[in-house]
Short mmCIF file of C-alpha atoms in Angstrom, two decimals:
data_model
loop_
_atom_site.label_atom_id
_atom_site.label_comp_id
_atom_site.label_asym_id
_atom_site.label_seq_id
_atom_site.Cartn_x
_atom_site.Cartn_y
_atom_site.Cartn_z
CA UNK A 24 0.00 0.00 0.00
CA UNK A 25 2.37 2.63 1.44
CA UNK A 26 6.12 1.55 0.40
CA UNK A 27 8.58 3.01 2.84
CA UNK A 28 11.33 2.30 0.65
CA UNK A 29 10.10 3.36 -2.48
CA UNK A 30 11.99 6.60 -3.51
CA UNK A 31 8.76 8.30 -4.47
CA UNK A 32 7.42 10.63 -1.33
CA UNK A 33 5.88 8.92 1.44
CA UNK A 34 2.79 11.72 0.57
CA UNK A 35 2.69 11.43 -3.20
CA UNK A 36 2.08 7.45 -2.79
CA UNK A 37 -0.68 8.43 -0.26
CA UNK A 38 -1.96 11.29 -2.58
CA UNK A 39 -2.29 9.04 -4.85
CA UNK A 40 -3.73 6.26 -2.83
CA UNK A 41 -6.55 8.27 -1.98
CA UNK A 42 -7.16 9.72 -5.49
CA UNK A 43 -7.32 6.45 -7.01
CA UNK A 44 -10.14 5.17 -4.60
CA UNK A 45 -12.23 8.63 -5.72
CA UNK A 46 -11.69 7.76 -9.08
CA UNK A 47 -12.61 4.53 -8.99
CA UNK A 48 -15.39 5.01 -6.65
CA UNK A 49 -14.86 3.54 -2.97
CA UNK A 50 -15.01 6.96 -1.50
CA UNK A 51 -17.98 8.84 -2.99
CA UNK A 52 -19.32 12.35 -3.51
CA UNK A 53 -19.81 13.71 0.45
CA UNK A 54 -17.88 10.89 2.12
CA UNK A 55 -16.00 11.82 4.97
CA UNK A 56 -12.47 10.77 4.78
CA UNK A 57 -10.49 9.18 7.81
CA UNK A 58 -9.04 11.59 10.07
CA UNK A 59 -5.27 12.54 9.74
CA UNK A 60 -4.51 10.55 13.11
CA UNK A 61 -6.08 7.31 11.28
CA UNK A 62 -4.51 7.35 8.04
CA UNK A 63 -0.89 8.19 10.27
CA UNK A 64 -1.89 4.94 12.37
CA UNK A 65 -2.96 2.32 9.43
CA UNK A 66 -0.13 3.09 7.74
CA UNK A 67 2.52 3.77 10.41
CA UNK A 68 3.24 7.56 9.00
CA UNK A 69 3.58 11.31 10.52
CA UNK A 70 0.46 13.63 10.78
CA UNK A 71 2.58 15.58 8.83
CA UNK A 72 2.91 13.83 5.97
CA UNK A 73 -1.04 13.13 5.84
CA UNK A 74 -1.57 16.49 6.24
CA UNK A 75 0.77 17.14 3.18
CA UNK A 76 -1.27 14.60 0.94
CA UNK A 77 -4.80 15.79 2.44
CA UNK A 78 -3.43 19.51 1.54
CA UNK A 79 -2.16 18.62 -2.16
CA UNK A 80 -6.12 17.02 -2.67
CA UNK A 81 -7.76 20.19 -1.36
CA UNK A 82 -5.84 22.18 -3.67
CA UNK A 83 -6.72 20.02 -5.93
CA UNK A 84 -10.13 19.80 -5.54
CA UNK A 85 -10.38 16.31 -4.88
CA UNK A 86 -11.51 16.94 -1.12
CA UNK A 87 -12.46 19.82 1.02
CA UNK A 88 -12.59 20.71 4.66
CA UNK A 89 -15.40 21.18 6.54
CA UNK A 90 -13.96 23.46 9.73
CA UNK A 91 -14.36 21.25 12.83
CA UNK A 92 -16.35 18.68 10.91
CA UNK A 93 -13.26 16.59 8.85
CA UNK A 94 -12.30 16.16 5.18
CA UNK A 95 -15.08 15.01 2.50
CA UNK A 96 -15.27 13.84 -0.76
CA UNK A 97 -15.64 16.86 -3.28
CA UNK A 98 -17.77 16.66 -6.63
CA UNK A 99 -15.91 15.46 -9.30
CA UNK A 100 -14.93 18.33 -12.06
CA UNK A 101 -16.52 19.23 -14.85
CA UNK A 102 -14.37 17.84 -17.55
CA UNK A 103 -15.47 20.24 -20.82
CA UNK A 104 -13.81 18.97 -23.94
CA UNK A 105 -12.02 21.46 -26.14
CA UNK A 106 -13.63 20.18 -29.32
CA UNK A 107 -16.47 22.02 -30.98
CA UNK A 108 -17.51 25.48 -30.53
CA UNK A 109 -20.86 25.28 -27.80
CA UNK A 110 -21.95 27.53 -25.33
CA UNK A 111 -21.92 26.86 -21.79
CA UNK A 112 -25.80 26.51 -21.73
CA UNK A 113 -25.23 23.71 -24.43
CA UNK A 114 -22.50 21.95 -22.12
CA UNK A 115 -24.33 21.85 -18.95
CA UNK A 116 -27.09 20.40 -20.80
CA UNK A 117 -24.96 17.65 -22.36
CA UNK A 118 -23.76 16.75 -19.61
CA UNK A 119 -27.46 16.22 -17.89
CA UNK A 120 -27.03 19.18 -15.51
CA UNK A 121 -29.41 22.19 -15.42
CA UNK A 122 -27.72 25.46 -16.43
CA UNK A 123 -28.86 28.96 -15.73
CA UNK A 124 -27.81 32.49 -15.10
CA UNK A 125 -27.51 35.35 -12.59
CA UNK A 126 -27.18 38.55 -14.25
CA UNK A 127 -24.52 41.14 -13.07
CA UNK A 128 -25.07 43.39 -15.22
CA UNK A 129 -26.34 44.34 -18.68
CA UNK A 130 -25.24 47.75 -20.21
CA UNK A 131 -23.91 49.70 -23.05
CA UNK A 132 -20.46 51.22 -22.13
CA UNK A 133 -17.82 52.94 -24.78
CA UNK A 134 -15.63 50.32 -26.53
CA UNK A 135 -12.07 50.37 -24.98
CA UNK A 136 -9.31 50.54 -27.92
CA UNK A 137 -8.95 46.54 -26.95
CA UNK A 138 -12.53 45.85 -27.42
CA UNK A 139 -12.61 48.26 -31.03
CA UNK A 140 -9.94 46.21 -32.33
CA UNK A 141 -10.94 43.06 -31.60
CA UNK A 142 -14.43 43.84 -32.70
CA UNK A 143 -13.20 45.63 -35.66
CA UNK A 144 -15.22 48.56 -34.58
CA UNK A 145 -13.90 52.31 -33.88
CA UNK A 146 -12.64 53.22 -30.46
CA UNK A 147 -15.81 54.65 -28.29
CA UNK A 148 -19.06 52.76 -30.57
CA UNK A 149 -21.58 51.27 -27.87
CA UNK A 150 -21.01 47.80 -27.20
CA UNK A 151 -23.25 45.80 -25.28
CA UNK A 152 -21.01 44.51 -21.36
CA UNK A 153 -23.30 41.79 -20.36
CA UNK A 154 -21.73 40.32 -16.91
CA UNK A 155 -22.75 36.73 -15.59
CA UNK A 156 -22.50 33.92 -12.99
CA UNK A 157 -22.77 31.01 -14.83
CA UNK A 158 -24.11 28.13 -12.69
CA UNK A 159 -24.82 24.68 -12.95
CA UNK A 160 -26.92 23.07 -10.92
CA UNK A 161 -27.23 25.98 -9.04
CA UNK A 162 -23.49 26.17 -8.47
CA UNK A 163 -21.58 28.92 -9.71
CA UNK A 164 -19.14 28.08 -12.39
CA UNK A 165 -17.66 30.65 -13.81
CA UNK A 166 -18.20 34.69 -14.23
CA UNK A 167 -18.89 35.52 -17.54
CA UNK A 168 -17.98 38.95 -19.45
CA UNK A 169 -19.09 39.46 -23.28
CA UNK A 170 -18.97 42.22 -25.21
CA UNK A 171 -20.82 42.44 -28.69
CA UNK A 172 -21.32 45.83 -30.92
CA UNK A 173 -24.42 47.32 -30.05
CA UNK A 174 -25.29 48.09 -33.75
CA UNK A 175 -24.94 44.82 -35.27
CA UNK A 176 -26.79 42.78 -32.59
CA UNK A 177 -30.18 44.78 -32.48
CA UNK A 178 -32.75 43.78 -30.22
CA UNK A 179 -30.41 42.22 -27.32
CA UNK A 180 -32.05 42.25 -24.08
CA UNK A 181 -31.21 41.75 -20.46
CA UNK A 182 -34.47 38.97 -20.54
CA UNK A 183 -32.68 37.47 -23.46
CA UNK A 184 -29.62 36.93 -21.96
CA UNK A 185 -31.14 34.92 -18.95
CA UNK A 186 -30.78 31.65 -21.58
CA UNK A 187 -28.42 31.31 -24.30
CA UNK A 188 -27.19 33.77 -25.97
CA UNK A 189 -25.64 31.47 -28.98
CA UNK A 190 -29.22 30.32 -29.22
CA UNK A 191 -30.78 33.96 -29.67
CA UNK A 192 -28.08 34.48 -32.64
CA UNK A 193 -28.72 31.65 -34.36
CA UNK A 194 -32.33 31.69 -33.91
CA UNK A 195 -33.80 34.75 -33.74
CA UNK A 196 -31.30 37.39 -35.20
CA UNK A 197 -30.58 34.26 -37.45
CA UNK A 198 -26.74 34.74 -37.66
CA UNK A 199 -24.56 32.19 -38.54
CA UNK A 200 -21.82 31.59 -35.58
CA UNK A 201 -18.42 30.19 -37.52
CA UNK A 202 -15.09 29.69 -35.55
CA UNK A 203 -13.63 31.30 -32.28
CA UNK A 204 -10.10 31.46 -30.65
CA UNK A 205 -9.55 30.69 -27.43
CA UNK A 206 -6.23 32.02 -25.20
CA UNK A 207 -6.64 29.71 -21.92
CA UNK A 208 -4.43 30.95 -18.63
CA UNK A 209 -4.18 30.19 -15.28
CA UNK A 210 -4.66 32.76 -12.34
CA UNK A 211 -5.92 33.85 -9.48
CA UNK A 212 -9.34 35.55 -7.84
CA UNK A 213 -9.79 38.87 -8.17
CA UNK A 214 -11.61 40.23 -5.26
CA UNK A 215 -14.83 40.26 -7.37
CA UNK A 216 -14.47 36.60 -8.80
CA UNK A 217 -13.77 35.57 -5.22
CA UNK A 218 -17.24 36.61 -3.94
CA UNK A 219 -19.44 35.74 -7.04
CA UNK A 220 -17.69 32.61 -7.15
CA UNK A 221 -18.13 31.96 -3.68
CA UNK A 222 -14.46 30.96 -3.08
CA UNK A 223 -11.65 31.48 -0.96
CA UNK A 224 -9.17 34.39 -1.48
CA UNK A 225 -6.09 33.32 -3.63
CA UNK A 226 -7.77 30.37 -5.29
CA UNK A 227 -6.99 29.43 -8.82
CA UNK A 228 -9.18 30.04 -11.95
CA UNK A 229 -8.97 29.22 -15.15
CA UNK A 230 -9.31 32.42 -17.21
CA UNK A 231 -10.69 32.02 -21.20
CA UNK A 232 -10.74 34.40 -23.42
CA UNK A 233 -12.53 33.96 -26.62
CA UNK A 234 -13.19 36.07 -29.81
CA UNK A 235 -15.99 34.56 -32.44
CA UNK A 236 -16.84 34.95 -35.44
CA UNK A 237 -19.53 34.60 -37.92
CA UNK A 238 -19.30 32.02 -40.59
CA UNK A 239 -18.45 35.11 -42.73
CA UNK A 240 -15.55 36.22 -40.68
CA UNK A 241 -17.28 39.37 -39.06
CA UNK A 242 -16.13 39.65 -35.35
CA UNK A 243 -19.40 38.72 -32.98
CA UNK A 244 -18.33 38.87 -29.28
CA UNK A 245 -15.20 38.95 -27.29
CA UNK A 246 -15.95 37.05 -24.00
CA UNK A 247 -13.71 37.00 -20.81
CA UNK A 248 -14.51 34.01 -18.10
CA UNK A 249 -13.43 32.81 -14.97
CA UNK A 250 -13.94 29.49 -14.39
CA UNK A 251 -13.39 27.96 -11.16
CA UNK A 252 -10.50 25.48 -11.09
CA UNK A 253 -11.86 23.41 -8.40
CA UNK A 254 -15.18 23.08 -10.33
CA UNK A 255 -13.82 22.90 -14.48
CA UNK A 256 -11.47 21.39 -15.81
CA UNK A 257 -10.41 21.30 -19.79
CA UNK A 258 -9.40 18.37 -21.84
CA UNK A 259 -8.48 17.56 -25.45
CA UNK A 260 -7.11 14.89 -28.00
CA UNK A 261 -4.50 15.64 -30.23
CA UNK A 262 -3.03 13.42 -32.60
CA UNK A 263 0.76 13.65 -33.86
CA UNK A 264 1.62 14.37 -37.28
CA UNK B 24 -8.29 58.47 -22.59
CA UNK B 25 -9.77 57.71 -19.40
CA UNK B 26 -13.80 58.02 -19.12
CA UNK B 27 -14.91 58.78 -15.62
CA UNK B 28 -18.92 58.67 -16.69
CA UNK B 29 -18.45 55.50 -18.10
CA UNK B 30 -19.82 52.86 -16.03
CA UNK B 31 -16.56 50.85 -16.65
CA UNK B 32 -14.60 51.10 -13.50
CA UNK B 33 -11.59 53.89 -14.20
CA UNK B 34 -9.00 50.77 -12.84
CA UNK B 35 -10.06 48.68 -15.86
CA UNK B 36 -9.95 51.56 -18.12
CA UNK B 37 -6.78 52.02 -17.02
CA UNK B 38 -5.44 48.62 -16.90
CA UNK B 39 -7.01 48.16 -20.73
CA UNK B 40 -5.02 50.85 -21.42
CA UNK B 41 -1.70 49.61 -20.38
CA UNK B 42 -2.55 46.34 -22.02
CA UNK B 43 -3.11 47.97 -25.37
CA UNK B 44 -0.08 50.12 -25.36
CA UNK B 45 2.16 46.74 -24.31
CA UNK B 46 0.53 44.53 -27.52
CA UNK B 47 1.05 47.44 -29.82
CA UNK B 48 4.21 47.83 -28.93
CA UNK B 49 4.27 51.34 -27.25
CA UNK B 50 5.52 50.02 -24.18
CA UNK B 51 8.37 47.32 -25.01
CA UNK B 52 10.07 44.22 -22.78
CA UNK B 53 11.65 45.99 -20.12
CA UNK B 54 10.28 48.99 -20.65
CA UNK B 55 9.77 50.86 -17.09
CA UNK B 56 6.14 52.01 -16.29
CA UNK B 57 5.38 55.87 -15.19
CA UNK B 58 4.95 56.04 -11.69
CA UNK B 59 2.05 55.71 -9.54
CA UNK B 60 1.97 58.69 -8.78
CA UNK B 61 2.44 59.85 -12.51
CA UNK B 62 -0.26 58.06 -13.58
CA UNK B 63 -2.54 59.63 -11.09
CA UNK B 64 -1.42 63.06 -12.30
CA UNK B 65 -1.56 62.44 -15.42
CA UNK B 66 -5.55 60.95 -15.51
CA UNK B 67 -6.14 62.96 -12.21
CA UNK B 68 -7.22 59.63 -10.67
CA UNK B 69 -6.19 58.20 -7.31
CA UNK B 70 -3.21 56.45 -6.78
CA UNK B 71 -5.20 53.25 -5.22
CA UNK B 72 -7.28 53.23 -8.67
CA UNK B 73 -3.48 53.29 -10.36
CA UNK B 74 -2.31 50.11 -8.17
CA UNK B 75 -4.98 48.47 -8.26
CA UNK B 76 -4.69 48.12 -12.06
CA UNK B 77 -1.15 47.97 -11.76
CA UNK B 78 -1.65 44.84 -9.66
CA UNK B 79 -3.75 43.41 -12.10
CA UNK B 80 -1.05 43.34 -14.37
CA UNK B 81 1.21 41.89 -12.38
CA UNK B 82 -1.14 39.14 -11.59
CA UNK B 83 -1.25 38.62 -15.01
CA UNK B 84 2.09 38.47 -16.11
CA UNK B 85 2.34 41.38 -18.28
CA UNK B 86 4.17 43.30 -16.00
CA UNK B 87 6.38 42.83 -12.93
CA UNK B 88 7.68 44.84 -9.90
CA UNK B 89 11.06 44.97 -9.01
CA UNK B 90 11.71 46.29 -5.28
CA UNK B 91 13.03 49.95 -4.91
CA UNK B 92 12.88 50.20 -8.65
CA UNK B 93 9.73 50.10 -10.25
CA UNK B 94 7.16 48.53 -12.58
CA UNK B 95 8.45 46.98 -15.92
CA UNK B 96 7.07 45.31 -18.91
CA UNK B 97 7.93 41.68 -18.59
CA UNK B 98 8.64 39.26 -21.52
CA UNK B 99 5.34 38.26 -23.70
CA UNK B 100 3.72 34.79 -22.47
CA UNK B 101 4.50 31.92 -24.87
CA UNK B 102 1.21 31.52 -26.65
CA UNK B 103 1.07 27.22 -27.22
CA UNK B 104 -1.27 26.19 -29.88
CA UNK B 105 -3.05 23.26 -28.83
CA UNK B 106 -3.26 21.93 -32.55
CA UNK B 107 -1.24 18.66 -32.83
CA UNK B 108 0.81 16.75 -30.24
CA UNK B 109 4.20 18.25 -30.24
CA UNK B 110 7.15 18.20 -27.73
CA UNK B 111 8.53 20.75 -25.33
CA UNK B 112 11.90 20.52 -27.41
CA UNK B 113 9.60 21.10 -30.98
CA UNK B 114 7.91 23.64 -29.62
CA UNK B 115 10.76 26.07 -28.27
CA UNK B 116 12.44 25.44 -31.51
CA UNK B 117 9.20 26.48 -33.64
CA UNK B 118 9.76 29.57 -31.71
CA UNK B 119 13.15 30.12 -32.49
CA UNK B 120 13.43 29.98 -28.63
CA UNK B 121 16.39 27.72 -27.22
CA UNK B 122 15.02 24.68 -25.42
CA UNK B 123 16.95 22.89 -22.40
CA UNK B 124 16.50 20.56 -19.66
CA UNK B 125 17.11 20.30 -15.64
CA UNK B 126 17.49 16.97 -15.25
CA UNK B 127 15.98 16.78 -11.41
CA UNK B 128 15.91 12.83 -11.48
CA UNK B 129 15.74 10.08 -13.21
CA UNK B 130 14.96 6.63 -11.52
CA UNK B 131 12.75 3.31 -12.00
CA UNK B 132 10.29 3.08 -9.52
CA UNK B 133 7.29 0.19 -9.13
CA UNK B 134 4.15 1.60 -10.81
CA UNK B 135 1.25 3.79 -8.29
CA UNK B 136 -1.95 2.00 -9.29
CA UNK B 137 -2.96 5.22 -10.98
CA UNK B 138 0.49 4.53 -13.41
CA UNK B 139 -0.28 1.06 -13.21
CA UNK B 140 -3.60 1.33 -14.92
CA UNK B 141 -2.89 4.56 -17.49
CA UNK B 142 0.09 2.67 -18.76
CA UNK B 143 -2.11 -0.35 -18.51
CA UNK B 144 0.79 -2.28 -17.00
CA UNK B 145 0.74 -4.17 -13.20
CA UNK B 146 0.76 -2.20 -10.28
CA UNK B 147 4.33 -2.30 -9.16
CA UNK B 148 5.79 -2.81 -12.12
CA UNK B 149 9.18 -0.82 -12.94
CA UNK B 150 8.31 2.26 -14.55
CA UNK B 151 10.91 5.08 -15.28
CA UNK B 152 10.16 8.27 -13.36
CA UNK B 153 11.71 11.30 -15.10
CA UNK B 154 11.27 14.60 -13.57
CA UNK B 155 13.26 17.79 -15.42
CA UNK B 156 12.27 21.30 -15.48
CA UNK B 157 12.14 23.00 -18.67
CA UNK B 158 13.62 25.67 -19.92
CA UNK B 159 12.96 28.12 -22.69
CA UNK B 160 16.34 30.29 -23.05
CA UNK B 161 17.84 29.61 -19.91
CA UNK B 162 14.29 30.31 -18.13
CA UNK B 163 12.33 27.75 -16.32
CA UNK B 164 9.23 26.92 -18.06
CA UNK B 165 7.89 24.07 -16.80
CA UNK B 166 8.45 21.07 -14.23
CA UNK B 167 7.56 17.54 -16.13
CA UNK B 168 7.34 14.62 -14.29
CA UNK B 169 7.09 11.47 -17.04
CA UNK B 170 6.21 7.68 -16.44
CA UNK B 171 6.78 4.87 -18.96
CA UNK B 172 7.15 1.70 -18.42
CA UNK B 173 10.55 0.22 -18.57
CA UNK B 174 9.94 -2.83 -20.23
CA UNK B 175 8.44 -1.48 -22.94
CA UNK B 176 11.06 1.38 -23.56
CA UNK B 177 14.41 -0.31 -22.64
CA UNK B 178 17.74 1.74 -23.42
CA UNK B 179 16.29 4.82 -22.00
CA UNK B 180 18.85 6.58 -19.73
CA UNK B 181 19.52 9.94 -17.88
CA UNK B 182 21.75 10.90 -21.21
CA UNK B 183 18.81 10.44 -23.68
CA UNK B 184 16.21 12.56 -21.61
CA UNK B 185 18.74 15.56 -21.46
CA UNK B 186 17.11 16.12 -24.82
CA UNK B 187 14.11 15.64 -26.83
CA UNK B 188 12.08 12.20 -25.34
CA UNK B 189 10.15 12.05 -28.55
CA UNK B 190 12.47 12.29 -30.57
CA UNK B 191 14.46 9.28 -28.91
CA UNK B 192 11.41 7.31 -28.74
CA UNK B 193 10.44 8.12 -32.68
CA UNK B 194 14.18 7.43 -33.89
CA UNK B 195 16.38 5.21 -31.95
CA UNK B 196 13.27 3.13 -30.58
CA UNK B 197 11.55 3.08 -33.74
CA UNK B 198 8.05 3.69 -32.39
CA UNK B 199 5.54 6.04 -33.79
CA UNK B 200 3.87 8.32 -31.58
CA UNK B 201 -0.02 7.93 -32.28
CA UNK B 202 -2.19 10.33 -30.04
CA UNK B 203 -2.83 11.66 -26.93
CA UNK B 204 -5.11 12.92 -24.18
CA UNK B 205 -4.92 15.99 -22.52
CA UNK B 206 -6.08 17.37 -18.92
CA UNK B 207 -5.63 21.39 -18.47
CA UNK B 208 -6.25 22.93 -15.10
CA UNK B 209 -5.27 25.60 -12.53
CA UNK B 210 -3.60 25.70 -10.12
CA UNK B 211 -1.62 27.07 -7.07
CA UNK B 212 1.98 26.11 -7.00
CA UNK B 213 3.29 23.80 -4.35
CA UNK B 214 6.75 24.49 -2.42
CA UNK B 215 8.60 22.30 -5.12
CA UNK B 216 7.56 23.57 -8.04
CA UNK B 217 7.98 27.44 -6.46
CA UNK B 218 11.51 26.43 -5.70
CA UNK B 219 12.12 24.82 -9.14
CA UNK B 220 10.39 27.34 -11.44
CA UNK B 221 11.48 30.20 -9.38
CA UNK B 222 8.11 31.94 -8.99
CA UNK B 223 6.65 33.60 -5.69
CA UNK B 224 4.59 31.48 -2.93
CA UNK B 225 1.09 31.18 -4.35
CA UNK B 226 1.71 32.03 -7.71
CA UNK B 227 -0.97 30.15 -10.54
CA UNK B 228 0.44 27.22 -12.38
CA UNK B 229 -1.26 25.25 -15.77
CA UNK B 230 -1.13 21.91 -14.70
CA UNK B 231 -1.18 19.76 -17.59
CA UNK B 232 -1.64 15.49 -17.62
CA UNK B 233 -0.86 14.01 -20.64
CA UNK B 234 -1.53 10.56 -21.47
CA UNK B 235 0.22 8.95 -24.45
CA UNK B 236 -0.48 6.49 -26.87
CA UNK B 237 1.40 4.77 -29.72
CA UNK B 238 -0.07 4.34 -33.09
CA UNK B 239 -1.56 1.06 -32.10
CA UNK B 240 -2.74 2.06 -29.41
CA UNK B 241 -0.45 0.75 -26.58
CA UNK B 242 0.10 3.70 -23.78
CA UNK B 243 3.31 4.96 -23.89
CA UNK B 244 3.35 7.48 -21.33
CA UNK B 245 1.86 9.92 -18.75
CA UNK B 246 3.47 13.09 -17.87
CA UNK B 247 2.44 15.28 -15.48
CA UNK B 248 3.75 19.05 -16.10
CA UNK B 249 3.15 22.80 -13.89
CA UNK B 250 3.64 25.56 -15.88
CA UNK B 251 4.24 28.97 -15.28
CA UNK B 252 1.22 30.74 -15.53
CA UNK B 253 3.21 33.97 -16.06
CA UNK B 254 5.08 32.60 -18.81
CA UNK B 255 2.74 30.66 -20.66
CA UNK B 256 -0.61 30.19 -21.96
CA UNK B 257 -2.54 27.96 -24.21
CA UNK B 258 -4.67 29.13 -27.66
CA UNK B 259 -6.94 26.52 -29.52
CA UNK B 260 -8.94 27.49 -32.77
CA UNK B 261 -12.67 25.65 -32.16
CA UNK B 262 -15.53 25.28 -35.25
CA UNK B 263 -18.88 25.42 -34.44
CA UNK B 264 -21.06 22.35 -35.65
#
């Protein structure tokens, strides 16, 4: 189980351990997981080093402390694939879980020289900001920021941007969404992000930024997101050449 | 220049600002920043408003402070397409950027049972652990921890994985590289990898897990890699259906 004399960390082997009976299901969503004096008893180890492997699965996401309570089994992360261009209301719903909104805010605000360019509109035109919580499952996912030109995407509303926006485009202003980029980073909370997000000051996110385009190359939104990290995580095939 | 009726708050405005004038060039690599205090004059703003976009920034990796000195521009992340699976050693040299490796260790070590079962292998089996940080020129990158089992890849030693693995495993093994799946996430660095990539104490890291499969589909390898979230970031083009 634990090998004293393997050269790979005394934590790392239990890290692992533990992960592996997540994964394959012995400890489930809300479980609580032995205390740090049991898991240094079984297997004849310091607190320390339990506490080392419990940390690295918090961090993680794997597990999460419950303050006086003990250590439980976290839900397992989203895992969104990076194939296909879908919105997030099309995910969640793949994926069986019930998506939905809480609006921030919905305004029209000056284009910053960033937002111009990458619209390919001039410096100052009105551009819709439409700011949202993303949740699924009533969880809060990610913080959402997307900016479209005011004048080429008539008829936006803050009711219409409860649902899916993708789906208003394509159906009712009957635009034809092509290709996007996407720039994917790593950082941390702002202040902001931390209280929307409802988590913990200096936690990781995953920050996306995406630009798309209509089949005919016109610019349609540039959209900033948070995601949290302990919540989302990205994956993707790639194939050599 | 700066709006202070927009609705936009002035930090962002300012911070957008900055942003723009570093990607169009106006403010080059090492370029020192005005002062806080210049900034403030200059947009008659406070000098809070100024740090907290300044901060920002720094978060961010576009800029960085340097004690008793000021604020400069700092190097441009390394943008990694994730279109086709390439190696760390391909992609510096795409770049024109020198690659290099920190050989940290290289051992055989029985298989976790996570190992066990990616590389589809027995637990305990002798797998070779490689761990070396990466380095773009001269700067760490990246710390990349690979497993692959050592009956399968025999002849691999600490002189071969001072260079390109790949290209080893391509053309002195003979194999062909089919695909492979990727995991992207966020995270906080731990005291290792802080040490190794020589970042600050809760700086954000892209951890990556890579699982690797020949052409006929026997694994070949899983790597787990941190990278600097100040140095790098990932870009993928997606279609919609």
């Amino acid at each position: 189980m634990i090998n004293k004399d393997s050269p790979i960390p005394i934590y790392y082997q239990l890290e692992e351990k533990i992960k592996g009976q997540i994964e394959q299901g012995e400890l489930k969503t809300g479980d609580m997981l032995p205390s740090e004096r049991e898991y240094a008893d079984r297997f004849e180890i310091s607190r320390m080093t339990v506490r080392q492997a419990i940390s690295k699965l918090v961090n993680d996401g794997y597990v999460y402390r419950k303050k006086g309570t003990g250590t439980f089994v976290a839900e397992k992360k989203i895992e969104q694939p990076l194939q296909g261009l879908t919105s997030f209301t099309e995910d969640m719903k793949t994926r069986g879980m019930k998506p939905s909104n809480r609006l921030i805010h919905f305004r029209v605000v000056p284009a910053t020289s960033y937002t111009a360019s990458a619209l390919n509109i001039d410096e100052g035109a009105p551009v819709y900001e439409i700011q949202r919580i993303r949740l699924a499952d009533g969880v809060p996912m990610a913080l959402e920021t997307n900016y479209l030109s005011e004048s080429l995407n008539p008829r936006l509303t803050e009711e219409v941007v409860q649902s899916s926006l993708y789906d208003f485009i394509e159906n009712k202003l009957n635009k034809k969404i092509g290709e996007a980029t996407q720039i994917i980073e790593s950082s941390i909370v702002t202040e902001k992000e931390m209280e929307l997000l409802e988590v913990k000051k200096g936690s990781p996110v995953l920050i996306i930024e995406r630009k798309t385009y209509l089949d005919d190359g016109t610019p349609l939104e540039v959209v900033k997101s948070a995601y949290r990290a302990d919540r989302y995580r990205f994956m993707i095939n790639m194939k050599r050449n």
